Tab-separated table of C-alpha atoms in Angstrom:
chain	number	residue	atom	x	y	z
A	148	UNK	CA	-16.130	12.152	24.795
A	149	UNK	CA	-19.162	11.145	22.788
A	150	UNK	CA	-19.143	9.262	19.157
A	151	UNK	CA	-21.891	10.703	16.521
A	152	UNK	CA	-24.467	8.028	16.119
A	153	UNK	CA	-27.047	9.862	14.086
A	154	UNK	CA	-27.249	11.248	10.314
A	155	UNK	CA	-28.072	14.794	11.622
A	156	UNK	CA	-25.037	14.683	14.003
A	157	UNK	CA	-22.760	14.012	11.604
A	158	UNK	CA	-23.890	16.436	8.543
A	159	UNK	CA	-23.743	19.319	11.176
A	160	UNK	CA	-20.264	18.226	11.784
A	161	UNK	CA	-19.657	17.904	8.650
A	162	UNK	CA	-20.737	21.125	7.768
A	163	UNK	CA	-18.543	22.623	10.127
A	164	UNK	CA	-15.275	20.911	8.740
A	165	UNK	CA	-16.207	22.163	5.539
A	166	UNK	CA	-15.184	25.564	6.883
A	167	UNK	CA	-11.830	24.212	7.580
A	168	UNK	CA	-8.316	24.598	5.033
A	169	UNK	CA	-7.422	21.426	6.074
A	170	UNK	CA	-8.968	18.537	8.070
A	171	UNK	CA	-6.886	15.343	9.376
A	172	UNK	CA	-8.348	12.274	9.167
A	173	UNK	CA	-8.411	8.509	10.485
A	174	UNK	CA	-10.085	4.899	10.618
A	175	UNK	CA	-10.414	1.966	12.173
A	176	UNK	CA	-11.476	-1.054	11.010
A	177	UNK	CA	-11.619	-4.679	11.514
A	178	UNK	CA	-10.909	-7.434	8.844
A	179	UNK	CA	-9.687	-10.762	10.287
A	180	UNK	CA	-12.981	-12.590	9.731
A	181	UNK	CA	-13.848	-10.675	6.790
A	182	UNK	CA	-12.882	-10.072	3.097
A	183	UNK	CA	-13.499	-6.510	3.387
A	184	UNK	CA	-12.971	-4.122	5.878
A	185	UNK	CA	-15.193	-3.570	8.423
A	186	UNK	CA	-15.622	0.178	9.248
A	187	UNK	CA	-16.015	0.568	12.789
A	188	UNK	CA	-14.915	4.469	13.728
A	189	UNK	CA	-13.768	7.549	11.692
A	190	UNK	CA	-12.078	10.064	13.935
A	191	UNK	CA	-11.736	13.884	12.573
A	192	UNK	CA	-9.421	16.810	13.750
A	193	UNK	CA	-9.267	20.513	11.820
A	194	UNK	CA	-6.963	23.516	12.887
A	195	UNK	CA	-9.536	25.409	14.932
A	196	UNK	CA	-9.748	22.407	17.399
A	197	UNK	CA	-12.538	20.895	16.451
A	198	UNK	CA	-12.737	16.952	16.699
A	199	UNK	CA	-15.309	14.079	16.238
A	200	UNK	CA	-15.594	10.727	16.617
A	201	UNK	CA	-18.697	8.771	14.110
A	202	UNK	CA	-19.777	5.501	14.978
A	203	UNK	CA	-20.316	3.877	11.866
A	204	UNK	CA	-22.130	0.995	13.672
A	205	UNK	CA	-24.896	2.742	14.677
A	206	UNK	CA	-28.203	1.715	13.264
A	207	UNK	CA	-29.348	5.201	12.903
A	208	UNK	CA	-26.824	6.611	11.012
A	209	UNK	CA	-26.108	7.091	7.042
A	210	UNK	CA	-22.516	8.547	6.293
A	211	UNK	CA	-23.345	10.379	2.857
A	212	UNK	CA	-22.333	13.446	4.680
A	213	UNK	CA	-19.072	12.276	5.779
A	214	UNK	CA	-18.956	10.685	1.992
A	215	UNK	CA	-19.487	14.565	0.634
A	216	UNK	CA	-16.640	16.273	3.242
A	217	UNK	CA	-14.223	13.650	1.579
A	218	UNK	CA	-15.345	14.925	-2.314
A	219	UNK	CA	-15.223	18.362	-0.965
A	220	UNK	CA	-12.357	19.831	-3.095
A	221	UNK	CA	-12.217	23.019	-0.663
A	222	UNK	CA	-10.811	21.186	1.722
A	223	UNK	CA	-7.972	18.975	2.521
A	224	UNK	CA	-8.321	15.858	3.655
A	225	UNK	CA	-4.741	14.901	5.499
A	226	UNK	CA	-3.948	10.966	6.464
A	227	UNK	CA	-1.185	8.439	8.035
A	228	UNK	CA	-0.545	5.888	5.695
A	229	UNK	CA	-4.005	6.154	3.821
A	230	UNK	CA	-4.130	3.063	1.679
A	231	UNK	CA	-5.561	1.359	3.966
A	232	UNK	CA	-8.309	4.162	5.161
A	233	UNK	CA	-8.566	5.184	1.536
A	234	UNK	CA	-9.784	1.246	0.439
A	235	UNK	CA	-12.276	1.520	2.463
A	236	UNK	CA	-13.579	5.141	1.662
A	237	UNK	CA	-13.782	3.878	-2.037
A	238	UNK	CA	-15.367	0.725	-1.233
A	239	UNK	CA	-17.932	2.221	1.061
A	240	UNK	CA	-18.189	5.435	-0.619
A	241	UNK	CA	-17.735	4.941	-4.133
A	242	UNK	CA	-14.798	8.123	-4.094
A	243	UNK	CA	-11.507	9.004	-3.250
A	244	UNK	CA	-10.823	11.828	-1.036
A	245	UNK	CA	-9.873	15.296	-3.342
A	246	UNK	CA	-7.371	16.639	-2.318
A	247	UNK	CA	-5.563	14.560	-0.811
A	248	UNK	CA	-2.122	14.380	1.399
A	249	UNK	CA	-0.630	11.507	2.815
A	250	UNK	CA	2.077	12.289	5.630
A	251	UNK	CA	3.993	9.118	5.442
A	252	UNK	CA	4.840	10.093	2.024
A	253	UNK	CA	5.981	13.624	2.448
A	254	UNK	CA	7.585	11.932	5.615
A	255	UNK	CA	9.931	9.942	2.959
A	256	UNK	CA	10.556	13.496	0.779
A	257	UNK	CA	11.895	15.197	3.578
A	258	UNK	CA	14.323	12.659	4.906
A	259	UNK	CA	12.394	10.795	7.822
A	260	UNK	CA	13.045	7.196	6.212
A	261	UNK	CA	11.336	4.225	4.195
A	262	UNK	CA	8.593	3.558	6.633
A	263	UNK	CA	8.955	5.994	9.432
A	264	UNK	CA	6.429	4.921	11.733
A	265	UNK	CA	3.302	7.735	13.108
A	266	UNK	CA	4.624	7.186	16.961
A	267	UNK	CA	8.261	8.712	16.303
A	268	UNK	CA	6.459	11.466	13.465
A	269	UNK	CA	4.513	12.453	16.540
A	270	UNK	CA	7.219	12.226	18.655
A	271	UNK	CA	9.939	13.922	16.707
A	272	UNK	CA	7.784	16.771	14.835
A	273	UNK	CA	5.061	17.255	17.198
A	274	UNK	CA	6.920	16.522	20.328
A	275	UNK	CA	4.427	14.330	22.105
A	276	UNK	CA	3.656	10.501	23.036
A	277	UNK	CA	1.173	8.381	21.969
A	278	UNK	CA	-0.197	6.177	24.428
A	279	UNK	CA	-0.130	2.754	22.915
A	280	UNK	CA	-2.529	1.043	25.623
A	281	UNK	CA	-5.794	0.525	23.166
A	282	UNK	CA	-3.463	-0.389	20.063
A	283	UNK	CA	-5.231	-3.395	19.679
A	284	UNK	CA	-8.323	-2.847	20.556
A	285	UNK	CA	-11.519	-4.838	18.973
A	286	UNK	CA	-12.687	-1.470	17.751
A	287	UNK	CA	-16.456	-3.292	16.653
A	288	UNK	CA	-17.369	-3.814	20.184
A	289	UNK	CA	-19.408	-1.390	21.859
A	290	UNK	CA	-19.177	0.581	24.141
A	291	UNK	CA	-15.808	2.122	23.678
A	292	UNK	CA	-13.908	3.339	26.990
A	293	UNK	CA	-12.679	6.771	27.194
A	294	UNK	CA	-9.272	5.979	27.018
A	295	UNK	CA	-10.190	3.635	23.554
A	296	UNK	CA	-11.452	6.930	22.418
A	297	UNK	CA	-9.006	9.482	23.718
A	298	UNK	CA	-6.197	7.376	22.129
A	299	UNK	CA	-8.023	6.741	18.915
A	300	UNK	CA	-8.746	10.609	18.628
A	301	UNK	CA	-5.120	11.143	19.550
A	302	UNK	CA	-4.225	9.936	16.198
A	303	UNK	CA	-5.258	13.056	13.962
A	304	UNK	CA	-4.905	15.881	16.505
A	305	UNK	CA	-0.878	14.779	16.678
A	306	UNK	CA	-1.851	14.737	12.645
A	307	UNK	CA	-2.498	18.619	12.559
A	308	UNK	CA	1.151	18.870	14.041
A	309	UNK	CA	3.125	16.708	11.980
A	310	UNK	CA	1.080	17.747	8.808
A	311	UNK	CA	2.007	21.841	9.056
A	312	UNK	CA	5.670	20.737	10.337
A	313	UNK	CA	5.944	18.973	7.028
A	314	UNK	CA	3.964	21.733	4.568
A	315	UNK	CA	6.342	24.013	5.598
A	316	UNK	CA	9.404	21.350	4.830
A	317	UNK	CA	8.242	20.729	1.801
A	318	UNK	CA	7.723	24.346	0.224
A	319	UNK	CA	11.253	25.605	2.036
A	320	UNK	CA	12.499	22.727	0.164
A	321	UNK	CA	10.542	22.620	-3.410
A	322	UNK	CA	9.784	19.547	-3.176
A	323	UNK	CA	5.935	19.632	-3.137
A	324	UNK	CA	5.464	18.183	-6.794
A	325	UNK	CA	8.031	15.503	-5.494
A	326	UNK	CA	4.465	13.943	-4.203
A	327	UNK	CA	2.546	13.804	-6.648
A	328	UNK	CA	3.320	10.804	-8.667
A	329	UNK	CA	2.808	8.446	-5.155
A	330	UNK	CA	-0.591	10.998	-4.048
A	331	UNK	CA	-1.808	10.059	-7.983
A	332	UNK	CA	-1.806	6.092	-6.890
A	333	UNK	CA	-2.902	6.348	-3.942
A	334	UNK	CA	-6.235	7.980	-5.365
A	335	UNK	CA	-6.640	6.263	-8.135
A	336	UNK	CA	-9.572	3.693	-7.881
A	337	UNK	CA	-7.250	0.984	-10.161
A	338	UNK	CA	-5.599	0.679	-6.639
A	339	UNK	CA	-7.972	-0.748	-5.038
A	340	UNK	CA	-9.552	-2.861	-7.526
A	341	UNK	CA	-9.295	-6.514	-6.692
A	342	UNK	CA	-9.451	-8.138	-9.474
A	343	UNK	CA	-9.579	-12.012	-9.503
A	344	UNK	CA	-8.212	-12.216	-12.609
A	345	UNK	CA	-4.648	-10.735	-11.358
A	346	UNK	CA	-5.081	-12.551	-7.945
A	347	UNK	CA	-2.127	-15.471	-9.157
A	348	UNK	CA	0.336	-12.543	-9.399
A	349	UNK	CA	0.555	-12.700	-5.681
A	350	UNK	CA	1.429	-16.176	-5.341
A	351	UNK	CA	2.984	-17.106	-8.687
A	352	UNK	CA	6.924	-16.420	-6.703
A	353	UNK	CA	9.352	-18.292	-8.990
A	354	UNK	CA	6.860	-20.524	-10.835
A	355	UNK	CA	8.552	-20.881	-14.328
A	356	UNK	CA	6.379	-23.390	-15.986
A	357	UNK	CA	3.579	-21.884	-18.036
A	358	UNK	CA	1.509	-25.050	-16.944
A	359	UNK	CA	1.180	-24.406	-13.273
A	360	UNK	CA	0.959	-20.908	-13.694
A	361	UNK	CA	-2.373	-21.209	-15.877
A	362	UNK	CA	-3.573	-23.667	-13.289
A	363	UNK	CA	-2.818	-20.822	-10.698
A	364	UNK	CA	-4.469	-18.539	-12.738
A	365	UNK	CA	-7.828	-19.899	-12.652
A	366	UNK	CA	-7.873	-21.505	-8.591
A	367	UNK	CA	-6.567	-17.972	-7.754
A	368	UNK	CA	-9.887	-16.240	-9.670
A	369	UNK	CA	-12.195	-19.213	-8.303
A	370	UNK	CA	-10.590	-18.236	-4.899
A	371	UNK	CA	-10.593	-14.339	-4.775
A	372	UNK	CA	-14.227	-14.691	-6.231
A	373	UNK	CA	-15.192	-17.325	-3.592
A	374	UNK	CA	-13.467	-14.995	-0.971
A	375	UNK	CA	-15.605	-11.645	-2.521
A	376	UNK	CA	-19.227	-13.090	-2.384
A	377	UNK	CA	-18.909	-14.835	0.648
A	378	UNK	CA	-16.893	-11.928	2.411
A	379	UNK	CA	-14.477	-14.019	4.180
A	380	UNK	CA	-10.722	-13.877	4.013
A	381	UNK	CA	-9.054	-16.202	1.429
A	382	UNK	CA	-7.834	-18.422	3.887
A	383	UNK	CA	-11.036	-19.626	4.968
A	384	UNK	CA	-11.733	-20.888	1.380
A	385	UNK	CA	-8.207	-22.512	0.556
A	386	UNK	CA	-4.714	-21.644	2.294
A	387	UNK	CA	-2.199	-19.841	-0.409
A	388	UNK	CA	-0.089	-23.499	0.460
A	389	UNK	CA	-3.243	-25.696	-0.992
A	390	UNK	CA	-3.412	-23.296	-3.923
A	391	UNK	CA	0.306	-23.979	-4.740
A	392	UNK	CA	0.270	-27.005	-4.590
A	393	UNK	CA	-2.885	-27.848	-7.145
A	394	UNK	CA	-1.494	-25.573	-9.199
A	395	UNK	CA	2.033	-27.808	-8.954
A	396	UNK	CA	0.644	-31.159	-8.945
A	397	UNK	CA	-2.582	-30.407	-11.368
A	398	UNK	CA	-4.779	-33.174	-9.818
A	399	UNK	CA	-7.563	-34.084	-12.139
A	400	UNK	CA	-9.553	-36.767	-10.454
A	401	UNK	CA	-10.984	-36.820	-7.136
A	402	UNK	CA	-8.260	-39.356	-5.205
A	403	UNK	CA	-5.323	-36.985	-7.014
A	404	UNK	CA	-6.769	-34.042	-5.358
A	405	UNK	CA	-7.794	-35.988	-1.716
A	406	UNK	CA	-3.555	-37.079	-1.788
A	407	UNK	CA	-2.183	-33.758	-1.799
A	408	UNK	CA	-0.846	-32.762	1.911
A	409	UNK	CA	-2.572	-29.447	2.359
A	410	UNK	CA	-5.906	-30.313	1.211
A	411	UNK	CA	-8.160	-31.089	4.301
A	412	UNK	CA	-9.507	-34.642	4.948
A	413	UNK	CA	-12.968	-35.439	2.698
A	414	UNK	CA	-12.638	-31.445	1.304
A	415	UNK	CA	-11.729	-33.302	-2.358
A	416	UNK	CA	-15.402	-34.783	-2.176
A	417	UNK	CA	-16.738	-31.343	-1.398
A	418	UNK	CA	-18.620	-28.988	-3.693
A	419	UNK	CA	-15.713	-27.060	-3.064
A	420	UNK	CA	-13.664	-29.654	-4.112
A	421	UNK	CA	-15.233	-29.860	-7.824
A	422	UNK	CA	-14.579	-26.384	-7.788
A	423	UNK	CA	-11.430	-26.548	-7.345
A	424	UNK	CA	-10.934	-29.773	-9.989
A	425	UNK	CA	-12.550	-27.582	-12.685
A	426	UNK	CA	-10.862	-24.775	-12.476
A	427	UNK	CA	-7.284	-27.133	-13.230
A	428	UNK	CA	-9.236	-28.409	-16.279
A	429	UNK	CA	-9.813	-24.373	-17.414
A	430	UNK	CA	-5.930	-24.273	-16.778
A	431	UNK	CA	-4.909	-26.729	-18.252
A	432	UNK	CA	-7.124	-25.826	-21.204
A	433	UNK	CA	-5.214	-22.995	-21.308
A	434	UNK	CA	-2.995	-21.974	-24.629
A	435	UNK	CA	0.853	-22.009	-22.953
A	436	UNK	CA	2.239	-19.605	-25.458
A	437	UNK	CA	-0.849	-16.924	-23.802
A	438	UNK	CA	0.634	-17.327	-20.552
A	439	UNK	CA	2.086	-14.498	-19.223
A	440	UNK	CA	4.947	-15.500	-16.641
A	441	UNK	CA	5.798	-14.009	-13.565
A	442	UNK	CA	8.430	-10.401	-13.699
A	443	UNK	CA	10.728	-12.075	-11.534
A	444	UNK	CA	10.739	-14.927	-14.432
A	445	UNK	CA	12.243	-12.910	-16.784
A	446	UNK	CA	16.076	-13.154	-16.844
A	447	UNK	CA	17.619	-9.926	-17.112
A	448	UNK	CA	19.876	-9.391	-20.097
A	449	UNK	CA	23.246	-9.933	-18.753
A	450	UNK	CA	25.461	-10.560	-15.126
A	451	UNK	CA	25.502	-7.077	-13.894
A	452	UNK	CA	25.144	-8.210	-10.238
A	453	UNK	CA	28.182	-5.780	-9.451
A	454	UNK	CA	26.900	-2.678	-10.979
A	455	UNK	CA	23.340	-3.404	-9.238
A	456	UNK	CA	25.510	-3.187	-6.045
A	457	UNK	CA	27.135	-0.340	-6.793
A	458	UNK	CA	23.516	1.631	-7.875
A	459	UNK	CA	22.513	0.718	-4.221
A	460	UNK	CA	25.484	2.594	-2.966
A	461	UNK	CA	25.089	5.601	-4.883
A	462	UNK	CA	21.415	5.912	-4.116
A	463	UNK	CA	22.018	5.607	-0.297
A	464	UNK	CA	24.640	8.404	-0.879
A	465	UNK	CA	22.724	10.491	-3.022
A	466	UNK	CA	19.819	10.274	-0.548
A	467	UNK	CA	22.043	10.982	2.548
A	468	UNK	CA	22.984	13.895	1.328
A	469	UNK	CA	19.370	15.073	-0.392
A	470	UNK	CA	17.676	14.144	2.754
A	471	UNK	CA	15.077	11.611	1.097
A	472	UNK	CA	14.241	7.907	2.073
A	473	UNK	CA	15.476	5.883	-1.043
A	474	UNK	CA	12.503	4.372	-1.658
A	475	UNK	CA	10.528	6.928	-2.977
A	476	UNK	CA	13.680	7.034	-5.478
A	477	UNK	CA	14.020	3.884	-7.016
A	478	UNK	CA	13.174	-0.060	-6.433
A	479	UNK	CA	15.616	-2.614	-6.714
A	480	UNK	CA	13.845	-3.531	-9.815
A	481	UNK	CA	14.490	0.095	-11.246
A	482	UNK	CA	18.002	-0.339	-10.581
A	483	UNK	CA	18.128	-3.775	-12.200
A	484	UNK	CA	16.710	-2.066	-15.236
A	485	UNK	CA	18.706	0.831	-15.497
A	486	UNK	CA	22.065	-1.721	-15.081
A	487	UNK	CA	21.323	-3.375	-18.011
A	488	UNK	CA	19.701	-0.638	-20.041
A	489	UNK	CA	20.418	3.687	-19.973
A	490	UNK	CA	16.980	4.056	-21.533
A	491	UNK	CA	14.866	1.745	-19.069
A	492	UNK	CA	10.957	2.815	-18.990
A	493	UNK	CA	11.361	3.343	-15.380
A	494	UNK	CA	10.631	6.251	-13.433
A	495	UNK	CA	13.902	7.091	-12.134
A	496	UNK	CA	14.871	8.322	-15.480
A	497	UNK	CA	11.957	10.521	-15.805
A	498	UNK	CA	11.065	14.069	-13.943
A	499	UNK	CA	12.850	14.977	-10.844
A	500	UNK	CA	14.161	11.530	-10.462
A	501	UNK	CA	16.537	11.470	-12.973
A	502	UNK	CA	17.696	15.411	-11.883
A	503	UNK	CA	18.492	13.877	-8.438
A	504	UNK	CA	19.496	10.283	-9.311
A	505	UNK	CA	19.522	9.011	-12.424
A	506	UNK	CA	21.623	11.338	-14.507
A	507	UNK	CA	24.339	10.497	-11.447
A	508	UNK	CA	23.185	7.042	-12.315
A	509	UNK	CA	24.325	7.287	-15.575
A	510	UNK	CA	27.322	9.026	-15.510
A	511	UNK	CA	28.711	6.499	-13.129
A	512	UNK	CA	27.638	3.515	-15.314
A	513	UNK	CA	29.907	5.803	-18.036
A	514	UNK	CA	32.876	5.901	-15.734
A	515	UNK	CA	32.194	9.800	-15.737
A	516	UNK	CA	31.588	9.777	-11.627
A	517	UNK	CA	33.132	7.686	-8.748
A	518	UNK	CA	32.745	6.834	-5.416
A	519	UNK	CA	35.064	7.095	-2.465
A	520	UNK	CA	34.623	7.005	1.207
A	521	UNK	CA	35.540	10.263	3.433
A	522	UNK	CA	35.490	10.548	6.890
A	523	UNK	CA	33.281	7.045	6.817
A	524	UNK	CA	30.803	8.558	4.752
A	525	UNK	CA	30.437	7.459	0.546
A	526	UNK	CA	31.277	11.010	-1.507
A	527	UNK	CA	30.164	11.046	-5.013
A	528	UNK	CA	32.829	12.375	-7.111
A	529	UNK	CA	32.358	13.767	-10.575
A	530	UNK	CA	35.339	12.619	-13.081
A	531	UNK	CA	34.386	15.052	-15.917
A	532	UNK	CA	34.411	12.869	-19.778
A	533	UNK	CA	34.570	8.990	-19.485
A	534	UNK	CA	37.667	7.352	-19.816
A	535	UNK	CA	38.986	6.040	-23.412
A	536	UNK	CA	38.922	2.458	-23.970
């Protein structure tokens, strides 16, 4: 078993995939030390049997061609759980794979769960094991073993399995254009942006006051830009804790900064350190009423904890019996939405959403459906024109 190391290698291989309806794909990568991902193997399988494993390591070898089979809109290009393989594609690649089909996704369409994990996919639709030996392998070192390898290619010839087993699911079911709403994010190149300027949205949790959260603003940019040009994880320039807490106690001298718990002895005398000190000041310079707070900050319009509950139930029903994993339904948040409001801008009101769920949704907010438990399952009952009164 032999990884392409050379340009030539992997544009005849290339070439040959292009041939293919469909091709499965897969990468691994290494990012504990590093802001971005570090590419260290692409593994491709296509129906006819052909494999290949490029070493993106090797001195000698450009990936353009690999670049061009993932642009190719003749073919297919099937993944696992791609967000993670498709950041990288973009970010070394400048593109997003056309088409595009991602099996953990029509996994949750045709009833396999939430987050139905690859190993029981492969085990219940393709009927095989994966051996889990070389799951955590340091996939930069070289050279691989054979069984690194074999296991790592194991990964999208299962894929050429579980893919068809699902195609045909999904058109004996209509549900196809079910997809494409989650296949539209995942290859759209806003999703893999990272913007410093959003970078406080991660951390911001149930900060209310506009204060801290415009100090969190700007240490979160100085961070996330800090992280980018230095290619290191954000940890190594401040913990999430140390952000929180500068944006919480707003130090503005030197000593203020030094006396806060999570900032490392003699850092606050640091260049880092004045870094960090001006970025409060551009916080705190900050207009409060331009603040935006947090989503979670928001208090919904009115104590309809009860009804929220009783949404849940009626999607876990409604999916039961559909055969779909609820969370390509609706959120909690959509739920919380459509409690307090039967014209929410969310998407289980819209398209084939509100056919399966949200017209039920409605009606039972009405009093026109009801619930009731059978043989230990929920049945959804339809009550006809809502009660008077």
């Amino acid at each position: 078993m032999k990884l392409i190391t050379s340009t030539d290698g992997l544009a005849a291989t290339c070439a040959q995939f292009a041939t293919q309806p469909f091709v499965t794909v897969d990468t691994e990568f290494m990012r504990e030390t590093t802001y971005y991902p570090k590419l260290c193997l692409i593994q491709i399988a296509a129906p006819d049997g052909s494999t290949a494993l490029v070493d993106p390591l090797a001195p000698a070898i450009d990936l353009t061609p690999f670049f061009a089979l993932m642009g190719d809109e003749r073919v297919l290009k099937v993944f696992h759980s791609a967000r993670q393989d498709l950041e990288i594609i973009w970010l070394q690649g400048g593109l997003l794979p056309q088409p595009f089909f991602d099996t953990q996704v029509a996994a949750m369409v045709c009833g396999y769960g939430d987050s139905v994990s690859y190993e029981q996919l492969v085990n219940d639709v393709a009927k095989a094991k994966i051996d889990k030996s070389s799951r955590f392998t340091d996939w930069s070192r070289r050279p691989l073993s054979e069984a690194q390898l074999s296991y790592a290619l194991s990964d999208v010839t299962h894929l050429i399995k579980v893919y068809e087993a699902l195609a045909r699911q999904l058109l004996a079911t209509d549900r196809g254009a079910w997809l494409d709403e989650e296949m539209a994010v995942l290859t759209s190149p806003e999703t893999y942006r990272a913007d410093p300027d959003q970078a406080w949205r991660r951390l911001a949790g149930r900060m209310r006051k506009a204060r801290e959260i415009a100090i969190l603003m700007e240490v979160a940019a100085w961070r996330e830009r800090e992280a980018q040009s230095r290619n290191v994880p954000r940890g190594r320039i401040l913990k999430d804790e140390a952000v929180l807490d500068v944006a919480t106690a707003a130090p503005r001298s030197v000593e203020a900064l030094g006396r806060l718990r999570t900032i490392p002895t003699g850092f606050e005398r640091s260049r880092t350190g004045a870094e960090i000190l001006a970025a409060v000041e551009r916080g705190l310079a900050r207009d409060p009423a331009t603040i935006p707070l947090p989503e979670r900050g928001r208090p919904r319009s009115g104590g309809n904890g009860a009804l929220v509950e009783l949404l849940k139930v009626l999607l876990k029903a409604v999916c039961e019996q559909e055969r779909v994993a609820p969370k390509i339904i609706a959120t909690v948040d959509d739920l919380e939405a459509l409690a307090d409001d039967d014209e929410a801008d969310v998407p289980v009101l819209t398209g084939w959403r509100r056919r399966l769920f949200g017209e039920k949704a409605l009606a039972l907010k009405a009093g026109r459906m009801a619930l009731s438990a059978e043989g230990g399952r929920v049945v959804v009952r339809d009550l006809g024109e809502a009660p008077n009164g």
